[in-house]
Tab-separated table of N, CA, C and O in Angstrom:
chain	number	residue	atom	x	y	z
K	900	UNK	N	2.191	-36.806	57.700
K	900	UNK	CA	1.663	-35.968	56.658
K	900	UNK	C	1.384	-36.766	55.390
K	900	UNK	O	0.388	-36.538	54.703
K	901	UNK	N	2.488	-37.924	55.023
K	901	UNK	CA	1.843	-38.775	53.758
K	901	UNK	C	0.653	-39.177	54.440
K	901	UNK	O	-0.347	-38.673	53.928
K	902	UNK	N	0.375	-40.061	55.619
K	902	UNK	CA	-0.493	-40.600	55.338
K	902	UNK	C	-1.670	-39.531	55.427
K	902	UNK	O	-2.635	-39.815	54.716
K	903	UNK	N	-1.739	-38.738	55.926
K	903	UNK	CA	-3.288	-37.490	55.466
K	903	UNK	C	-2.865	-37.714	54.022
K	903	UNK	O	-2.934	-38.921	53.788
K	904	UNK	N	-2.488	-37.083	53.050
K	904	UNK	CA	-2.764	-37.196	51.498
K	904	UNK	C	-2.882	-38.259	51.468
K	904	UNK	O	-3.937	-38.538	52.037
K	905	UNK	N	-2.458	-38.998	51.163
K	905	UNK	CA	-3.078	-41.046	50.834
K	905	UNK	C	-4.430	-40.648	51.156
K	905	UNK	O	-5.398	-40.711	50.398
K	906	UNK	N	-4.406	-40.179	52.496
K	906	UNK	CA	-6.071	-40.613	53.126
K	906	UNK	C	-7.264	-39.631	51.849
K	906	UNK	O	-8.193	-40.006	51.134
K	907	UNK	N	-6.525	-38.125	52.120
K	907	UNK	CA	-7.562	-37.364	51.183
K	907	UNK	C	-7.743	-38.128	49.784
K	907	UNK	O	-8.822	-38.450	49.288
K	908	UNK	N	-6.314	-38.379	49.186
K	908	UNK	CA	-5.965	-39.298	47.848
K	908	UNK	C	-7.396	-40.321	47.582
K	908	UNK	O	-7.877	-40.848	46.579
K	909	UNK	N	-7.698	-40.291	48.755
K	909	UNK	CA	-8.614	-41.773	48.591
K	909	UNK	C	-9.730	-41.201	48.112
K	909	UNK	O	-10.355	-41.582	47.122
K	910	UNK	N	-10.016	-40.175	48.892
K	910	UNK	CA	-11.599	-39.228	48.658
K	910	UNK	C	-11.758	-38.848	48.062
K	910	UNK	O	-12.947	-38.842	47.741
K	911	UNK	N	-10.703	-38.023	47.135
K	911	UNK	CA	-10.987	-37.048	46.378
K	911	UNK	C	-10.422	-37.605	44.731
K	911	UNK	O	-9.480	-37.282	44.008
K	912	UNK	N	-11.621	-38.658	44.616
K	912	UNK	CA	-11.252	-39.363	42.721
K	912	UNK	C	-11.102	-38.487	42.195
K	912	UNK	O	-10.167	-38.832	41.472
K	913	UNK	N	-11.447	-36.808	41.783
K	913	UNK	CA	-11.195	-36.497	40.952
K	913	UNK	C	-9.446	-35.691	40.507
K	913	UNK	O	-9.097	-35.180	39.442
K	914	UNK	N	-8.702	-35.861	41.741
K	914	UNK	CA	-7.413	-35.230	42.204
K	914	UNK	C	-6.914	-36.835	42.435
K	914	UNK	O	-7.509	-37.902	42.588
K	915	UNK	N	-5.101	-36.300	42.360
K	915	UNK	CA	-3.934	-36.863	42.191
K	915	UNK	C	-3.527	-36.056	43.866
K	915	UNK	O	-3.424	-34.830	43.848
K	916	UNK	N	-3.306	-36.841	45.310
K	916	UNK	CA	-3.040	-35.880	46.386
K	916	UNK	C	-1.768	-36.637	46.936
K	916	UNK	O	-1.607	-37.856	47.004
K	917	UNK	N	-0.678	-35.372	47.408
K	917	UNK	CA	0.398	-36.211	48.115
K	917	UNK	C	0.944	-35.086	48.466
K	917	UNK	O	0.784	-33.971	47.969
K	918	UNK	N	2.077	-35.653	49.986
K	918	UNK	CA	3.058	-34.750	50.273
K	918	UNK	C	4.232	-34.588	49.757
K	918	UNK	O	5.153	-35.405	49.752
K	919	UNK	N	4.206	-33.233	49.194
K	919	UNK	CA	5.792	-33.169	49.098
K	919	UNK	C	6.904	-33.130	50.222
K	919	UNK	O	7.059	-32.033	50.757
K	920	UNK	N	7.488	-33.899	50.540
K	920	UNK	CA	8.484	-33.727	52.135
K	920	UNK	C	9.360	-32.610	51.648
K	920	UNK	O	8.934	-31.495	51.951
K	921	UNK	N	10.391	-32.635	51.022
K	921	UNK	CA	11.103	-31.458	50.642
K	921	UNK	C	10.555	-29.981	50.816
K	921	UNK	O	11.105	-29.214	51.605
K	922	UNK	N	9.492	-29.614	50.084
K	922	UNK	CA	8.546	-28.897	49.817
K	922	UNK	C	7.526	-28.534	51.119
K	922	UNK	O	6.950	-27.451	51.222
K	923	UNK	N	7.402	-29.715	52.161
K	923	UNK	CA	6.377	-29.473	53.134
K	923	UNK	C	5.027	-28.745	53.430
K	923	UNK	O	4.460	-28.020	54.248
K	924	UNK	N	4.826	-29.607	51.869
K	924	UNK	CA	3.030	-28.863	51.107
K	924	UNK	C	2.644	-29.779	50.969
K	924	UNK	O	3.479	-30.683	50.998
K	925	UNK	N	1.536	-30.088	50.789
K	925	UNK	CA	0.240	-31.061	49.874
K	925	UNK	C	0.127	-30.327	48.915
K	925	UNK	O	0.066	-29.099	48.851
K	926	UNK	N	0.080	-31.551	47.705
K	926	UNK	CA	-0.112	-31.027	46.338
K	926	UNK	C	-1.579	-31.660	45.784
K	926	UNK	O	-2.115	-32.636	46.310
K	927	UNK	N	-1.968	-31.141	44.964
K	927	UNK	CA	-2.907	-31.837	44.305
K	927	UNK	C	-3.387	-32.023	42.882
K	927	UNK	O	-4.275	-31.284	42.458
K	928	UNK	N	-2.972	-32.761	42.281
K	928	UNK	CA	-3.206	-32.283	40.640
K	928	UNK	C	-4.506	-32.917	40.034
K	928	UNK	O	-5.003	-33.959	40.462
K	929	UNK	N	-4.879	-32.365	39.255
K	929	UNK	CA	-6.643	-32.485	38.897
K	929	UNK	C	-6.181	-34.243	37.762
K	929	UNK	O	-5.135	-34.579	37.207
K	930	UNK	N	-7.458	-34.879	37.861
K	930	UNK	CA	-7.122	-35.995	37.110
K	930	UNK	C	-8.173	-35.712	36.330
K	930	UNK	O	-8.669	-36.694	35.779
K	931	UNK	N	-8.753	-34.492	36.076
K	931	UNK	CA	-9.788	-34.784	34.392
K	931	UNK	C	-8.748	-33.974	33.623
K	931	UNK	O	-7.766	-33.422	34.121
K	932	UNK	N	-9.158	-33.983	32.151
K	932	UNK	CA	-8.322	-33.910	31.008
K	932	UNK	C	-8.998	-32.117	31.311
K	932	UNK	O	-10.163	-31.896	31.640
K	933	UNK	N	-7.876	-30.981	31.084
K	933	UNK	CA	-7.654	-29.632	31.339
K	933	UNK	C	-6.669	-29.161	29.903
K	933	UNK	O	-5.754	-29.687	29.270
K	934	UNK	N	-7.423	-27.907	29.827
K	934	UNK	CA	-6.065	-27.675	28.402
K	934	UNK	C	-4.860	-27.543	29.254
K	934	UNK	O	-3.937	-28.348	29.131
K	935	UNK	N	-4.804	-26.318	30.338
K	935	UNK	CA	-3.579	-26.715	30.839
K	935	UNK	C	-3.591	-27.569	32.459
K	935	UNK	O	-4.624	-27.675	33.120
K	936	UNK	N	-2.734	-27.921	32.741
K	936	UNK	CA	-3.026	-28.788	34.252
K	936	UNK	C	-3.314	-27.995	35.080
K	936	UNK	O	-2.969	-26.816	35.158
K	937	UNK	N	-4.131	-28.746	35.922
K	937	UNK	CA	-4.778	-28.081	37.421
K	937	UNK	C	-4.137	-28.506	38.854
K	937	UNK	O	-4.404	-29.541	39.465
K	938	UNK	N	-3.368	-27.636	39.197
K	938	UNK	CA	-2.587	-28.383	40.380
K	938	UNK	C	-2.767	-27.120	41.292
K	938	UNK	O	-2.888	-25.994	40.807
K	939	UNK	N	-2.778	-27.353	42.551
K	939	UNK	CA	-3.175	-26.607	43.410
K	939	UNK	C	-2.022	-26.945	44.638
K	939	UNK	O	-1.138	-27.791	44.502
K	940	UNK	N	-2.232	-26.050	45.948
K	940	UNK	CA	-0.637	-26.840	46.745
K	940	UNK	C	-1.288	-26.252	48.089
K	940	UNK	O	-2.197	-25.455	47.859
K	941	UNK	N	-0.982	-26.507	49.591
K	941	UNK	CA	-1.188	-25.642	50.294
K	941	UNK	C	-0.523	-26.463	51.777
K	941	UNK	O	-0.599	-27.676	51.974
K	942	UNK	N	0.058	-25.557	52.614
K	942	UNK	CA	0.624	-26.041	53.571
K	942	UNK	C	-0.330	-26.803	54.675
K	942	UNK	O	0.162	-27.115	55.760
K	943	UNK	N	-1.785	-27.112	54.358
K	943	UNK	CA	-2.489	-27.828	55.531
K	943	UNK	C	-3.731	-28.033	54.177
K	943	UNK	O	-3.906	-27.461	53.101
K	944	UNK	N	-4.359	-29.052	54.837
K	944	UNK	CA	-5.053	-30.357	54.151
K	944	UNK	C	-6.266	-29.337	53.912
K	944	UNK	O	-6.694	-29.076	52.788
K	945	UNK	N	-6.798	-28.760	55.166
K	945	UNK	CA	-8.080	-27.880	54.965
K	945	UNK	C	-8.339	-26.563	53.872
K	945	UNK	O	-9.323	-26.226	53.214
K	946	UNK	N	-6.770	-25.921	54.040
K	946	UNK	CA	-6.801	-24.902	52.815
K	946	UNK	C	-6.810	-25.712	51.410
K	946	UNK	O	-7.351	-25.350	50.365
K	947	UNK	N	-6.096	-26.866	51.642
K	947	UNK	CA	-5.646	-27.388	49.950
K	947	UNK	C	-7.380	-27.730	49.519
K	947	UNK	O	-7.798	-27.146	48.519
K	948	UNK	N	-8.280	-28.598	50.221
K	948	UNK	CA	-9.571	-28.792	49.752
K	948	UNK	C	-10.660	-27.409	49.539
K	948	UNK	O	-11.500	-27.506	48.645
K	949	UNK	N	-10.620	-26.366	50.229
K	949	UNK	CA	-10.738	-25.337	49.820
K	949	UNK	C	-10.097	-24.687	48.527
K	949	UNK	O	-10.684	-23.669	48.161
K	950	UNK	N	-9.283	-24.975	47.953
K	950	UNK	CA	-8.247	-24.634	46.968
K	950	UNK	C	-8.758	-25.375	45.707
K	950	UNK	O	-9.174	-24.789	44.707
K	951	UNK	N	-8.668	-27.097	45.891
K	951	UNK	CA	-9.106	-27.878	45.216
K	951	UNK	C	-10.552	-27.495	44.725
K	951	UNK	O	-10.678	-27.764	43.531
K	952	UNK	N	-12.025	-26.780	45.463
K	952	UNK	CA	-12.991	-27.107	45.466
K	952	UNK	C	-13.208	-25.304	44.466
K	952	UNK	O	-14.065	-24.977	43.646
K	953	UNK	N	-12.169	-24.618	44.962
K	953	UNK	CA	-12.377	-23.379	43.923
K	953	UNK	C	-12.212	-23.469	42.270
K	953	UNK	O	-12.707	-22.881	41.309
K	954	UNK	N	-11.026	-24.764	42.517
K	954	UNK	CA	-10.398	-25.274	40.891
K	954	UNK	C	-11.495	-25.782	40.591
K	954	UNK	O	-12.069	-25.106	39.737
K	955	UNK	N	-12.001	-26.591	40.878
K	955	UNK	CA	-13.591	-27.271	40.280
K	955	UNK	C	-14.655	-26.230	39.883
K	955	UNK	O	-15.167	-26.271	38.764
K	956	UNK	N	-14.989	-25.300	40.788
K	956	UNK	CA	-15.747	-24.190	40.258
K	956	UNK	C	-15.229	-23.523	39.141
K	956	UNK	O	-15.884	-23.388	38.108
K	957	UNK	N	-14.121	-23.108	39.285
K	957	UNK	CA	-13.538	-22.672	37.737
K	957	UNK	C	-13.542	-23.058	36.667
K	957	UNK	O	-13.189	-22.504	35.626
K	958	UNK	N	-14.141	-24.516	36.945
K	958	UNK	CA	-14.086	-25.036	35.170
K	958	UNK	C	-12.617	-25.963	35.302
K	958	UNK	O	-12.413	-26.944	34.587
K	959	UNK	N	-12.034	-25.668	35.925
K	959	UNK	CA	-10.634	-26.568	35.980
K	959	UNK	C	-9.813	-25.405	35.225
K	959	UNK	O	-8.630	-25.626	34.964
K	960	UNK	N	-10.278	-24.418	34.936
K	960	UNK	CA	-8.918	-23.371	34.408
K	960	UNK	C	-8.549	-22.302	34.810
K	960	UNK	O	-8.184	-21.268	34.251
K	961	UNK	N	-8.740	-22.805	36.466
K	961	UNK	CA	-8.456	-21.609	37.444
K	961	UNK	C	-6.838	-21.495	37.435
K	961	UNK	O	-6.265	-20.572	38.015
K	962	UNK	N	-6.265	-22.344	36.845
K	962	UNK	CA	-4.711	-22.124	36.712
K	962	UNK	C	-3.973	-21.616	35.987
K	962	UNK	O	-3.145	-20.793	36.377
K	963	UNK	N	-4.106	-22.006	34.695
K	963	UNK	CA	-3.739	-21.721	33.055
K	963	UNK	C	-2.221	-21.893	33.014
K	963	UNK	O	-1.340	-21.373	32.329
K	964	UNK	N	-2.224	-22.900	34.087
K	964	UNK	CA	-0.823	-23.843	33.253
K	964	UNK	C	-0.331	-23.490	34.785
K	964	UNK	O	0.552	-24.327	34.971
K	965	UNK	N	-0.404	-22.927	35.633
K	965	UNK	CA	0.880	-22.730	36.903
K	965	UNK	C	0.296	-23.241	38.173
K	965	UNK	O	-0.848	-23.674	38.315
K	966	UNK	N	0.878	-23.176	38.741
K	966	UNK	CA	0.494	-23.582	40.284
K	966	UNK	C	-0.736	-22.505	40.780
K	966	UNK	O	-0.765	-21.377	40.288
K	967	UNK	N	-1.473	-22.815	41.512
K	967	UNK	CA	-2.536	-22.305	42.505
K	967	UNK	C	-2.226	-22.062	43.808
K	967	UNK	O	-1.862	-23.043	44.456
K	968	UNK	N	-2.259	-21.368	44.171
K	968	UNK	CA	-1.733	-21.138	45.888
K	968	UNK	C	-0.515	-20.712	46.776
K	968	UNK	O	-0.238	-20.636	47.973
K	969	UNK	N	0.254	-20.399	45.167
K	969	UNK	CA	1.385	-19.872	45.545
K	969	UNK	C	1.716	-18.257	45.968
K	969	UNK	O	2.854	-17.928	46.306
């Protein structure tokens, strides 16, 4: 499971991507400047880029400070 995030990590410049093991999610936190952070989470790689690609449509303030996908 790390290495899928590394791998997405690679693709997706505009996201921060990794597994949480504890947690047994992929996380993803937005790397452009957001008033509040954009982090998104999802138990499989395909929902999280779906997730990720809604935060981008939003402007990046599909969050307003909390997690996405919870």
């Amino acid at each position: 499971m790390r290495a899928t995030a590394a791998g997405l990590d690679l693709v997706e410049p505009a996201w921060v991507v990794f597994y949480g093991v504890a947690s047994r999610r992929f996380w993803a936190f937005a790397a452009w400047p957001a008033a509040c952070p954009v982090i998104v989470d999802s138990v499989n790689v395909d929902d999280l880029r779906n997730r990720m690609r809604a935060a981008e449509m939003a402007g990046g303030n599909l969050t307003g400070g909390s997690v996405v996908g919870r």
